[in-house]
PDB file of C-alpha atoms in Angstrom:
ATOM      1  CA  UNK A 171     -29.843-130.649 181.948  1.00  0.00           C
ATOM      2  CA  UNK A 172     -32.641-129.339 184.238  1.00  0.00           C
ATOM      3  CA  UNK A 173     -35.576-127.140 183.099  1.00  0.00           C
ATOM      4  CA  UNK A 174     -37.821-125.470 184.433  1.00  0.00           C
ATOM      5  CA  UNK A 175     -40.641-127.130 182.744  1.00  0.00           C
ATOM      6  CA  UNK A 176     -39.687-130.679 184.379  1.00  0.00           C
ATOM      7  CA  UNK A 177     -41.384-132.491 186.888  1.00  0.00           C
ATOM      8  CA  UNK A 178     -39.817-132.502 190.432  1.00  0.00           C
ATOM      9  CA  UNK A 179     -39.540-136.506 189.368  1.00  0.00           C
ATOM     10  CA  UNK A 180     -37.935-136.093 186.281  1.00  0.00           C
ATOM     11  CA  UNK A 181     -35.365-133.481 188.437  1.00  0.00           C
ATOM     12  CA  UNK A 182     -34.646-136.285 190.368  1.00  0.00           C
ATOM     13  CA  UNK A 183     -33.902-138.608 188.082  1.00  0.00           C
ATOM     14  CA  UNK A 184     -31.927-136.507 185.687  1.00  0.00           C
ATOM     15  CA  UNK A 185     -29.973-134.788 188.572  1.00  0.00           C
ATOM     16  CA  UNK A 186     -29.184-138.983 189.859  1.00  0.00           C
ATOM     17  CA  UNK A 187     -28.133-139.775 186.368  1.00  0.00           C
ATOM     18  CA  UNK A 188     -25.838-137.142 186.188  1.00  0.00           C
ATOM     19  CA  UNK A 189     -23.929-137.458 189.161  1.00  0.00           C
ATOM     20  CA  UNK A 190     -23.383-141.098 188.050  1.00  0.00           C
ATOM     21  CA  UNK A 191     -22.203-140.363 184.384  1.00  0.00           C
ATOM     22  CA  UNK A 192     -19.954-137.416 185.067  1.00  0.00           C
ATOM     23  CA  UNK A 193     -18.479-138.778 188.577  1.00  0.00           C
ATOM     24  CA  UNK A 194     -15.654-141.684 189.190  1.00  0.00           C
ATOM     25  CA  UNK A 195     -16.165-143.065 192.487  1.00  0.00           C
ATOM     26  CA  UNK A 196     -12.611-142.676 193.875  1.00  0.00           C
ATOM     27  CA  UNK A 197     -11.748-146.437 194.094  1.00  0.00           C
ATOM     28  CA  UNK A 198      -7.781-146.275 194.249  1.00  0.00           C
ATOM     29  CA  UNK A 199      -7.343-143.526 196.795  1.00  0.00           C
ATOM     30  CA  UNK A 200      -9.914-145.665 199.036  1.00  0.00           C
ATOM     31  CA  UNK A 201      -8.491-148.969 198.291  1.00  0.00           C
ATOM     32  CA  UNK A 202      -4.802-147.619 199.229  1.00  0.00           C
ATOM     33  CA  UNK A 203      -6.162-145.537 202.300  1.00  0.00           C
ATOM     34  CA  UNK A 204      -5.277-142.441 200.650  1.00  0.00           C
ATOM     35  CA  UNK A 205      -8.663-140.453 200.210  1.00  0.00           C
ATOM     36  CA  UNK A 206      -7.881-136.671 199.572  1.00  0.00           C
ATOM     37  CA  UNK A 207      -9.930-134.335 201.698  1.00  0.00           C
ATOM     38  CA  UNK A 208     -12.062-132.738 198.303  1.00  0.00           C
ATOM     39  CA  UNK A 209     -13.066-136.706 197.974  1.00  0.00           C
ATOM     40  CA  UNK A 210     -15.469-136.126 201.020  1.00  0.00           C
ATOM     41  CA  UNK A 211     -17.330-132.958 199.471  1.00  0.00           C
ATOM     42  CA  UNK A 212     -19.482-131.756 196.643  1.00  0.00           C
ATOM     43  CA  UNK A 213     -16.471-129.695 195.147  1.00  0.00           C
ATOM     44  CA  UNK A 214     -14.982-133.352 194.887  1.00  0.00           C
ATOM     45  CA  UNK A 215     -18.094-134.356 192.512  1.00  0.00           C
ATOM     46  CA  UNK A 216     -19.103-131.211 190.531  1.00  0.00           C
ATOM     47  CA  UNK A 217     -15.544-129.999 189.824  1.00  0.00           C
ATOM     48  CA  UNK A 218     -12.999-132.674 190.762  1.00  0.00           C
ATOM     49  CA  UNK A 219     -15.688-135.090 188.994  1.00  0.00           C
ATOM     50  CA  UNK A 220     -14.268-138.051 191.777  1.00  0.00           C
ATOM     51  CA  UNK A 221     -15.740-138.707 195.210  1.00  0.00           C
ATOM     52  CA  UNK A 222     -16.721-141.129 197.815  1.00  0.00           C
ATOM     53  CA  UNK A 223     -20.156-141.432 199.226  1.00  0.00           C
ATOM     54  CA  UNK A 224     -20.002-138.521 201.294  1.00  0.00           C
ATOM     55  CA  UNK A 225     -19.552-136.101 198.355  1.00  0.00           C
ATOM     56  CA  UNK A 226     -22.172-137.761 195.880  1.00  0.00           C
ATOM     57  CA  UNK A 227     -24.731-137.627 198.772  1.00  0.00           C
ATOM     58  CA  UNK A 228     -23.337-133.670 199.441  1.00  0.00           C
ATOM     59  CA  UNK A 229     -23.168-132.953 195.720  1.00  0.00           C
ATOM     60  CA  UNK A 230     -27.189-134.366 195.199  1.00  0.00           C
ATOM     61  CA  UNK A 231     -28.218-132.636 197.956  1.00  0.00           C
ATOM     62  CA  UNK A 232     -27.419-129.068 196.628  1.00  0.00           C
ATOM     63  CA  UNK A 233     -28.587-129.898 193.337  1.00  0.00           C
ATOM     64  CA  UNK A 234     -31.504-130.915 194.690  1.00  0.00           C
ATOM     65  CA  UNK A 235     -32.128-127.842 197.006  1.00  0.00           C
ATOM     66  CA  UNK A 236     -31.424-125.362 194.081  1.00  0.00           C
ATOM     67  CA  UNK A 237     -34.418-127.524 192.407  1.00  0.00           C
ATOM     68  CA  UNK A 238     -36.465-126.672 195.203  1.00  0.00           C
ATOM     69  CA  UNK A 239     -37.012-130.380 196.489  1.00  0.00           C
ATOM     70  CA  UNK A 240     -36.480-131.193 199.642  1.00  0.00           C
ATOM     71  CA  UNK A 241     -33.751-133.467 200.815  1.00  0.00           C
ATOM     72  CA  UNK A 242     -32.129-134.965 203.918  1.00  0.00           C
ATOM     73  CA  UNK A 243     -28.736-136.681 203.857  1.00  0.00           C
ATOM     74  CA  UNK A 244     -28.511-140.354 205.591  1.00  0.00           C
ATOM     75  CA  UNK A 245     -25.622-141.651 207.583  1.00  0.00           C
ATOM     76  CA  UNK A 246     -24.949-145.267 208.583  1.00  0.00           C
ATOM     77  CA  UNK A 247     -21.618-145.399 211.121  1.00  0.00           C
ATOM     78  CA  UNK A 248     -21.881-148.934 210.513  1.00  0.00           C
ATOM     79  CA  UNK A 249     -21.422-149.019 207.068  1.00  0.00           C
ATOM     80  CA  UNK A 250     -19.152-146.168 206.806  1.00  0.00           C
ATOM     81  CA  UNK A 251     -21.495-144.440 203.876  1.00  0.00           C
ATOM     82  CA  UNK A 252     -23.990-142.138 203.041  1.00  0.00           C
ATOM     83  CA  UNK A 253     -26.852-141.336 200.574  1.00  0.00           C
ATOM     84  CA  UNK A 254     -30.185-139.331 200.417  1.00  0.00           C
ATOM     85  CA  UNK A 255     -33.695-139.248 200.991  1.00  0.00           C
ATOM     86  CA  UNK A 256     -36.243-137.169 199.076  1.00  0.00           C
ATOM     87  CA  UNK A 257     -39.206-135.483 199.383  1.00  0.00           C
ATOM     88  CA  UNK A 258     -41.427-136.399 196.092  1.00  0.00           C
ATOM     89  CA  UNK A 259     -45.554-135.936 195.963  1.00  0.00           C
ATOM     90  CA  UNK A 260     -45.324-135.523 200.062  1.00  0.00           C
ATOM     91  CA  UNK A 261     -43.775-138.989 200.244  1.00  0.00           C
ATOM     92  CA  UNK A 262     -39.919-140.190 201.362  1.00  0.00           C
ATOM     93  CA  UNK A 263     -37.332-142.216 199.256  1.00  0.00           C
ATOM     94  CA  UNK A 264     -34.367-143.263 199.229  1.00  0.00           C
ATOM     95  CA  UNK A 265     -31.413-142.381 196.625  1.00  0.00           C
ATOM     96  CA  UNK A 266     -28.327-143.618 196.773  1.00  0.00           C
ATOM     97  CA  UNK A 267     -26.408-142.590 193.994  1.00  0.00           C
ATOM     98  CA  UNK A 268     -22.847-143.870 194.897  1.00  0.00           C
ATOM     99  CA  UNK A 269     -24.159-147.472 194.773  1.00  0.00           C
ATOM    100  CA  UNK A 270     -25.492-146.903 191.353  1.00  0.00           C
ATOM    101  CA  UNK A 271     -22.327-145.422 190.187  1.00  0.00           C
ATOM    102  CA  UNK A 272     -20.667-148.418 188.429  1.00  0.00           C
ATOM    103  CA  UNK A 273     -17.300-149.127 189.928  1.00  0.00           C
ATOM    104  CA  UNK A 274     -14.832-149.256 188.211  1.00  0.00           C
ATOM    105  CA  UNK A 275     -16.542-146.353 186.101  1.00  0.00           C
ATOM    106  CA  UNK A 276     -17.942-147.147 183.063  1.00  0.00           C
ATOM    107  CA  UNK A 277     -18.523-144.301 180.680  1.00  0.00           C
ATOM    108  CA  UNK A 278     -21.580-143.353 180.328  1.00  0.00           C
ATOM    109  CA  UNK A 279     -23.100-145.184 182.068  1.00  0.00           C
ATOM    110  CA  UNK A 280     -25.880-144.982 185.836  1.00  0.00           C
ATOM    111  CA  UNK A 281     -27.483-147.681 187.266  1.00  0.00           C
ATOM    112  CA  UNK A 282     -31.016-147.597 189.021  1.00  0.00           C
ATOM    113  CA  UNK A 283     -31.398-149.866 191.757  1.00  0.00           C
ATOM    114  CA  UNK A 284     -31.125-147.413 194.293  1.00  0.00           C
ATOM    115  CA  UNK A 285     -33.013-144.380 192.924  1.00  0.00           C
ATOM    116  CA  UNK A 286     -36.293-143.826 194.704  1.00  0.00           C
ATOM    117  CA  UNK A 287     -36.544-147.035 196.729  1.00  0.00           C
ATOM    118  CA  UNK A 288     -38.360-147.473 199.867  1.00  0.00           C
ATOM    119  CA  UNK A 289     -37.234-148.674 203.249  1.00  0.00           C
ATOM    120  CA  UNK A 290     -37.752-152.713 202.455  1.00  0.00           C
ATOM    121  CA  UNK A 291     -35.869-152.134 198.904  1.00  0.00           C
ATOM    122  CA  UNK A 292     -32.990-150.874 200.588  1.00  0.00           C
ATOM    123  CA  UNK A 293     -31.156-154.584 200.866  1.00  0.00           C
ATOM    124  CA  UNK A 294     -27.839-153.911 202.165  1.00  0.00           C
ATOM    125  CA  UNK A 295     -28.369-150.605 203.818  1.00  0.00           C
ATOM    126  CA  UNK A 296     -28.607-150.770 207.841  1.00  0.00           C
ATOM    127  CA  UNK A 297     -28.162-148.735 211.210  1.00  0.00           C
ATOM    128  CA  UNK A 298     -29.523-145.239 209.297  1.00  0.00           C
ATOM    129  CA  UNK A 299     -29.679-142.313 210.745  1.00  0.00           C
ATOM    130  CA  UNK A 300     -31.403-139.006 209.014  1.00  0.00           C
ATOM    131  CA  UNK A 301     -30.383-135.297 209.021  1.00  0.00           C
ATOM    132  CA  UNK A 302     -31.038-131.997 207.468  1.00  0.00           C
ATOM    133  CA  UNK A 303     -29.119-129.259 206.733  1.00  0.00           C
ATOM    134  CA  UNK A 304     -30.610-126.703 208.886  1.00  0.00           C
ATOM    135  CA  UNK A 305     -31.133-129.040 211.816  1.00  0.00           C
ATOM    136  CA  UNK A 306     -28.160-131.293 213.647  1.00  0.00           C
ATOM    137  CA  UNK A 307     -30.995-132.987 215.950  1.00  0.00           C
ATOM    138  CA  UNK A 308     -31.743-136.781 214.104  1.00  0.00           C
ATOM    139  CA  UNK A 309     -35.334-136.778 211.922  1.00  0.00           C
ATOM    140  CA  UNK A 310     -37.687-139.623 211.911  1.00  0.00           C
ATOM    141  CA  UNK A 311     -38.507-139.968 208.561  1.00  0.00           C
ATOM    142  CA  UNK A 312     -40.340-143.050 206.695  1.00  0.00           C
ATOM    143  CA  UNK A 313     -40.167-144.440 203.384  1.00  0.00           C
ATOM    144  CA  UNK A 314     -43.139-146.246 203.549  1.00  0.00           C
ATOM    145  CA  UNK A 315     -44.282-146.115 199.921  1.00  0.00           C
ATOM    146  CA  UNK A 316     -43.388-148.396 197.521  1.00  0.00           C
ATOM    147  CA  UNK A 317     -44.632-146.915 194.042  1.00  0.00           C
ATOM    148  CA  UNK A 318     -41.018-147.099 192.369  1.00  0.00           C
ATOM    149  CA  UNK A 319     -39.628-150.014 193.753  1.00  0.00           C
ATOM    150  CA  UNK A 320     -40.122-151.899 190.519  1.00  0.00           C
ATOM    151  CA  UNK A 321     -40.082-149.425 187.744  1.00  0.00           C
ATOM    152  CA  UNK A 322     -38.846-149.760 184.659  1.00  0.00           C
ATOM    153  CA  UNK A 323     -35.508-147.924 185.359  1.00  0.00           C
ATOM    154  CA  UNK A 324     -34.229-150.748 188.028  1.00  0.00           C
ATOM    155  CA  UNK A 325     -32.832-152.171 184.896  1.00  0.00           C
ATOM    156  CA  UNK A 326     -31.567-149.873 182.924  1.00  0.00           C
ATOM    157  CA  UNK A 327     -27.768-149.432 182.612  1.00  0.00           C
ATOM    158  CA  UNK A 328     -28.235-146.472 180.244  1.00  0.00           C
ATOM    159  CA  UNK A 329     -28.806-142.277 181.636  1.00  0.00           C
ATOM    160  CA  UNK A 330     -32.397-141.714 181.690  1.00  0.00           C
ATOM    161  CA  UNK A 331     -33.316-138.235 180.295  1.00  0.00           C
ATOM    162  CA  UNK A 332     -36.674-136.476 180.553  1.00  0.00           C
ATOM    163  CA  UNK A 333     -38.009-135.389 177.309  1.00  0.00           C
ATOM    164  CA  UNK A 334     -42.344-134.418 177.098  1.00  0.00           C
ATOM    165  CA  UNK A 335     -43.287-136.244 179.610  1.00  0.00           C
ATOM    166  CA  UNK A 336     -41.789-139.196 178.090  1.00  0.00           C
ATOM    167  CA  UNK A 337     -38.089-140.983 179.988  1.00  0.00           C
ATOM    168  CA  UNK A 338     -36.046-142.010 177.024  1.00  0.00           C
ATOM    169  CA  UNK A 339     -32.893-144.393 177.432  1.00  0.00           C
ATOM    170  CA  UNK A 340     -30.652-146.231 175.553  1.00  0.00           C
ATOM    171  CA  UNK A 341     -32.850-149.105 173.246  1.00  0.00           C
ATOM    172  CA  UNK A 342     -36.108-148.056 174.503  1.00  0.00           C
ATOM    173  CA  UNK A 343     -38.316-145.285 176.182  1.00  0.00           C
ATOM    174  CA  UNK A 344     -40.934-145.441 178.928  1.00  0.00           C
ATOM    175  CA  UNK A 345     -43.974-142.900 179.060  1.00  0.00           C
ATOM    176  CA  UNK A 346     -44.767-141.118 182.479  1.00  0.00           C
ATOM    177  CA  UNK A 347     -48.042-139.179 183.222  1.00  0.00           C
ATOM    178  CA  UNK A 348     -47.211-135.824 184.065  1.00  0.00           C
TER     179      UNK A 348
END
């Protein structure tokens, strides 16, 4: 569902949304204590199509790298869960694509309210800690900006998809500068 011709937003976005439609967080096995080892991974997402937290924030973060945008995965012991931060127009969000995975899973459908949100939009989310791939050392990294904290997509309930320039969704469509 990714071109070349898109935008390294409209990557994001469309990469998020499809995570969300074609994954099942793995409720039952975590209710019953009974997570399967593939749960925790990106196999568990792209081929398995169930996860937890772990494997969403795995499975985003090599779709995101074969993109070519830059990603760092984020930890909280406290929580127990994980999610990512991005690297868009030289500035650092937050993406947390489990949360916006409807559980229990609705077809076809993503939620928003986590997908490119900056520190203070992050209700909910404490005691983070932020990693790269190539490094095991802790990053300091700041999402400071605050640019899509109210777009138009918090909303929607509907996959977004990137046509022209223009984000179309279910009952509507929203025009982006390119």
């Amino acid at each position: 569902e990714v071109t070349p011709e898109m935008t390294d937003l409209e990557k994001i976005v469309v990469l998020h949304d499809y995570l969300d439609v074609h994954t099942e967080y793995d409720y039952e096995n975590y209710k019953n204590n009974t997570l399967p080892r593939v749960s925790y991974t990106a196999y568990g997402v792209l081929v398995e199509k169930k996860a937890v937290c772990q494997g969403y924030m795995l499975a985003y973060q090599y779709l995101l790298n074969k993109c070519g945008i830059t990603s760092y995965y984020v930890t909280s012991t406290e929580m127990n869960h994980a999610w990512n931060i991005v690297k868009l127009d030289g500035m650092y969000y937050h993406i947390d694509a489990t949360w916006d995975d409807p559980v229990p899973d609705t077809q076809g459908m993503a939620m928003h309210q986590y997908l490119l949100t900056s520190d203070g939009a992050l209700a909910g989310h404490y005691d983070w800690h932020v990693y790269s791939t190539e490094d095991v050392d802790e990053l300091t990294v700041s999402c400071s900006d605050t640019r899509y904290d109210t777009m138009f997509w918090r909303e929607i309930l509907s996959p977004v998809i990137a046509y022209d320039g223009v984000f179309l969704y279910r009952n509507g469509y929203q025009m982006m500068q390119r």
